[in-house]
Amino acid sequence: MTKIDLESINVILATDCGSTTTKAILIQKIDGEYRQTHRGEAPTTVEKPFANVTIGVANSVTEVGELAGRKLVSDEGTIIQPASDNEGCDLYISTSSAGGGLQMMVAGVIAEMTAASAKRAALGAGAIVMDVISSNDKRRPHEQIQRIRELRPDMILVSGGTDGGTTEKVVELAELIAPAKPQPRFGSEYLMPVIYAGNKDARGNIEDTLGIDWIDLAVVDNLRPVLEHENLGPARDKIHDVFLEHVMAHAPGYDMLMDWTDAPIMPTPGAVGDILQTIASQRGINVVGVDIGGATTDVFSVFNETFNRTVSANLGMSYSISNVCAEATLPNVLRWVHFDMDERELRNRVKNKMIRPTTIPQSHEALVFEQAVAREALRLAYKQHKEFATTLKGVQQQRTVGDTFSQQSSGQTIVNNMELDLLVASGGVLSHAPRMHQTAMLLIDAFEPEGVTTLAKDSIFMMPHLGVLSSVHPKAAGEVFERDCLVFLGTCVAAKGLGKHGKPCFTYSIEGAISASGSLNFGDLELLPLGQDEVATITCEPAKGYDLGEGPGKKVVREVRGGTVGLILDARGRPLALPDERAACQKTIEQWTEALELYPAASAPEPVGA
Amino acid sequence: MLRRHWAMILGLTTLFLATGTAFATAGGATGSDVAHEWNLLEELFNPKKTWLLIWFILISGVVVYYIRVASSGKDLKVREIAGLSAVDEAVGRATEMGRPVLFINGILDINDIQTLAGITVLSRVARTAAEYGADLEVPTCRALVMTTARETVQEAYLAAGRPDAYNEDRIYYLTDEQFGYVAGVTGTMVRDKPAACIYMGAFYAESLILAETGNHIGAIQVAGTAMPSQLPFFVAACDYTLIGEEFFAASAYLSGDPKQMGSLKGQDMGKLIGAFGIILGVLMATLSVLFGGGIFETVLVYLSEYMFGDDGFLMTIILMAGGGG
């Protein structure tokens, strides 16, 4: 790959090869700033009869070219580089999640320690973790071997032991893989890549055990050299390399695509993680991003520069919708609906959505129900994320006598909603909601942000493109992310704490783009108009027992950003609690629905049986 | 066993009621007859301890009730104790680092309740160590503790399905001498550098020496003792400390034994009654001072002298009414 002169780049082309659609975007330098100008898409052609991913890429790029009035694909079907007056691009990059993305199996000695670190490394690199094997996973060796044999991972990551720590247990893990001989997805000629990122003293033994003709063993630095420190970088980089060398090289047409690109092709979720990390680092903020799909929900978070990603494999809005309803239970889904619904009809609706995943709600009732399911899917996915994104376990604590009655255990979640600055949404149900107000309310109900949090959505799911771009041209990625990628919905100001309905929660006064003042009682929700690109300063004085970021009862002064929805003042308390009684719950939801103007044109349907 | 509990409580209550009835029927007798009856009764039952009997019946009843609840399979909620979940973490750390887990069962003999509670925790530690494949080392200060520890650990390894991994040579007796034992243990710590040190039992002056040595070698340390004078040292030097009652609660929780769990819950109820009594007493004393005695003073006297004292209950009142007091 040749060295790129960043200053000379004026036209950037980026594609994301998804399982069904290949999306292309064009970024151009306009008046010294990088802006996303055109977008096109075409069906992905990785499966038969085409069996060549570059056909879909060329089709989507051709569409972009036609829209932009710029020839981007040559007559031979390749991307034209470099850019000239009205032709070609200076930089071409791509991500891929076609064919199910990158599927991995990870192994570590203790599930909560090295195995958890290995899982974090794999997820951070954009993989789907099929299973985690560890010495304490309560499975017998023959069961573990059987499980590894059943899985068909694209690669395996083995970790375990600190440097100078256990070798016996690590070798035991390797001895499970060797006899299992998992079959790769890409045929018998494919060498199974195994990355070893464990105790350096065990490398020799690992090479002896896994030095088999069907395994391609790669050794990198230990991801837990000491238990107090996690070193995920080398393992993540190696996963990317192996993804390109093995997985991509065996997928139809990817060898050609790799020749076209100016930067390594990245797994789509890995690229999303990269852009969020870049933004969090550039601005010094804490970010949470969510991508809710049909089968899975990805949650990304960057808190105090620590990145975490989780994939909730059974939480989605079409293929996994039944599982969402089963896991959340139908009464929990229905608590978000402000009118009566027939449960039997709802069950039919759920199953229909599962077997016809591409259908979209055709009625107000169907939309409200789908958004209720989305709230629960997001809530459960975020709960799983909080449980996974924790401080390291197995670390020595430093105590003083003052800790006598407050000894906190390690492994506490690092996700703190009060410190969250930016919440970014993507995925069909969030991105394509008829009103932005609905997207904002979905985010607030599911994630329960506390204090002052900016809400945004990814306009056209551009984050993967920008993620890979950030590795080549961080400035361009940052500019496009700010100006074109994110659609700011507004800011949510929410008080933490619980109280009695109707009692004062907090008072506020706003100055800047708008001037307003008032007070909210517990249970209230208020929407103030604060438009796109408008900024105001809000001063809030919470009542005793409520916290807005400075501690219970303490005054807060913050700058808030407007958006397509506005400024949302939320005095419903945290954790968010809904009345148990159905009629009271409906009434509460109806009040909130009206307060945020969620469904202004729609009237509630006739009661069932009327 | 449970039936025996109930029978005992029922028997004592019947005895109490029968005594009261006999005494009441003697109301028409002469003063000397009453005094005679009273002396007979006093040999069977000390009326000054009436409230003690009531508390005994009440708290025992609650304990028996919770034992029954626990035995029925219902999950009794025990507050999460950080030190308890840290045991798995400590053993996990030892496994990852390829170093042993050191378990110290205190320096008292097996007849001490803290040593017994420590043995219950040892059972859990041994089981986890067997499951994780970590080495467990238990130097003891008393021969009987060593024998008990060996039995316990062997059983735990068997329950974990790893009887082959059990090595009785790692559970050994050092010396009865307090500082001789400490010297031996700290020597082992410095040489073997265990990744986890767990102290569960009765400790005296050696607590800080052990905990500081463990801290120095970088081990995760979990301590549990009911010795108030040693707790500050453990809190300051260890990662997690089970304080006093927490230690026994942990023991009950880990054993999962319905009798221990029910007793734990029942004792908590007893403590709740005690705490309520203290709050009521303080309140009455304050109001008595503020409003110059009256009803508050009477309630306070009844609380301190009768309910939580030894001035009796019905007997005294009746005796006073009959002029016998």
PDB file of N, CA and C in Angstrom, chain A residues 4-7 9 12 29 34 91 466 468-478:
ATOM      1  N   ILE A   4      -0.014   7.683   1.532  1.00  0.00           N
ATOM      2  CA  ILE A   4      -1.003   8.622   0.998  1.00  0.00           C
ATOM      3  C   ILE A   4      -0.685  10.034   1.484  1.00  0.00           C
ATOM      4  N   ASP A   5      -0.695  10.986   0.552  1.00  0.00           N
ATOM      5  CA  ASP A   5      -0.512  12.394   0.920  1.00  0.00           C
ATOM      6  C   ASP A   5      -1.892  12.954   1.284  1.00  0.00           C
ATOM      7  N   LEU A   6      -2.128  13.158   2.561  1.00  0.00           N
ATOM      8  CA  LEU A   6      -3.463  13.537   3.028  1.00  0.00           C
ATOM      9  C   LEU A   6      -3.916  14.886   2.489  1.00  0.00           C
ATOM     10  N   GLU A   7      -2.966  15.782   2.305  1.00  0.00           N
ATOM     11  CA  GLU A   7      -3.327  17.134   1.852  1.00  0.00           C
ATOM     12  C   GLU A   7      -3.884  17.141   0.437  1.00  0.00           C
ATOM     13  N   ILE A   9      -5.769  14.928  -0.920  1.00  0.00           N
ATOM     14  CA  ILE A   9      -7.014  14.148  -1.091  1.00  0.00           C
ATOM     15  C   ILE A   9      -8.219  15.085  -1.167  1.00  0.00           C
ATOM     16  N   ILE A  12     -13.127  11.240  -1.825  1.00  0.00           N
ATOM     17  CA  ILE A  12     -13.001   9.956  -1.106  1.00  0.00           C
ATOM     18  C   ILE A  12     -14.234   9.115  -1.403  1.00  0.00           C
ATOM     19  N   LYS A  29     -14.073  17.426  -0.918  1.00  0.00           N
ATOM     20  CA  LYS A  29     -13.582  18.615  -0.223  1.00  0.00           C
ATOM     21  C   LYS A  29     -14.255  19.837  -0.851  1.00  0.00           C
ATOM     22  N   TYR A  34     -14.341  18.771   4.350  1.00  0.00           N
ATOM     23  CA  TYR A  34     -14.819  17.498   3.787  1.00  0.00           C
ATOM     24  C   TYR A  34     -16.299  17.346   4.079  1.00  0.00           C
ATOM     25  N   LEU A  91      -9.109   8.448  -2.883  1.00  0.00           N
ATOM     26  CA  LEU A  91      -8.984   7.439  -1.816  1.00  0.00           C
ATOM     27  C   LEU A  91     -10.200   6.536  -1.868  1.00  0.00           C
ATOM     28  N   LEU A 466     -16.928   5.918   7.928  1.00  0.00           N
ATOM     29  CA  LEU A 466     -16.084   6.907   8.596  1.00  0.00           C
ATOM     30  C   LEU A 466     -15.099   6.241   9.540  1.00  0.00           C
ATOM     31  N   VAL A 468     -13.443   3.381   9.045  1.00  0.00           N
ATOM     32  CA  VAL A 468     -12.240   2.982   8.303  1.00  0.00           C
ATOM     33  C   VAL A 468     -11.511   4.227   7.780  1.00  0.00           C
ATOM     34  N   LEU A 469     -12.283   5.275   7.473  1.00  0.00           N
ATOM     35  CA  LEU A 469     -11.643   6.522   7.025  1.00  0.00           C
ATOM     36  C   LEU A 469     -10.816   7.147   8.156  1.00  0.00           C
ATOM     37  N   SER A 470     -11.309   6.982   9.397  1.00  0.00           N
ATOM     38  CA  SER A 470     -10.582   7.581  10.524  1.00  0.00           C
ATOM     39  C   SER A 470      -9.205   6.969  10.700  1.00  0.00           C
ATOM     40  N   SER A 471      -9.031   5.732  10.213  1.00  0.00           N
ATOM     41  CA  SER A 471      -7.703   5.110  10.322  1.00  0.00           C
ATOM     42  C   SER A 471      -6.738   5.670   9.282  1.00  0.00           C
ATOM     43  N   VAL A 472      -7.290   6.257   8.208  1.00  0.00           N
ATOM     44  CA  VAL A 472      -6.443   6.811   7.143  1.00  0.00           C
ATOM     45  C   VAL A 472      -6.383   8.341   7.245  1.00  0.00           C
ATOM     46  N   HIS A 473      -7.537   8.950   7.446  1.00  0.00           N
ATOM     47  CA  HIS A 473      -7.640  10.402   7.393  1.00  0.00           C
ATOM     48  C   HIS A 473      -8.562  10.873   8.535  1.00  0.00           C
ATOM     49  N   PRO A 474      -8.054  10.927   9.772  1.00  0.00           N
ATOM     50  CA  PRO A 474      -8.924  11.254  10.914  1.00  0.00           C
ATOM     51  C   PRO A 474      -9.621  12.605  10.779  1.00  0.00           C
ATOM     52  N   LYS A 475      -8.942  13.582  10.147  1.00  0.00           N
ATOM     53  CA  LYS A 475      -9.528  14.924  10.023  1.00  0.00           C
ATOM     54  C   LYS A 475     -10.793  14.871   9.158  1.00  0.00           C
ATOM     55  N   ALA A 476     -10.680  14.209   8.017  1.00  0.00           N
ATOM     56  CA  ALA A 476     -11.838  14.102   7.127  1.00  0.00           C
ATOM     57  C   ALA A 476     -12.967  13.351   7.818  1.00  0.00           C
ATOM     58  N   ALA A 477     -12.614  12.272   8.508  1.00  0.00           N
ATOM     59  CA  ALA A 477     -13.639  11.475   9.200  1.00  0.00           C
ATOM     60  C   ALA A 477     -14.352  12.323  10.247  1.00  0.00           C
ATOM     61  N   GLY A 478     -13.591  13.100  11.007  1.00  0.00           N
ATOM     62  CA  GLY A 478     -14.171  13.944  12.056  1.00  0.00           C
ATOM     63  C   GLY A 478     -15.094  14.999  11.480  1.00  0.00           C
TER      64      GLY A 478
END
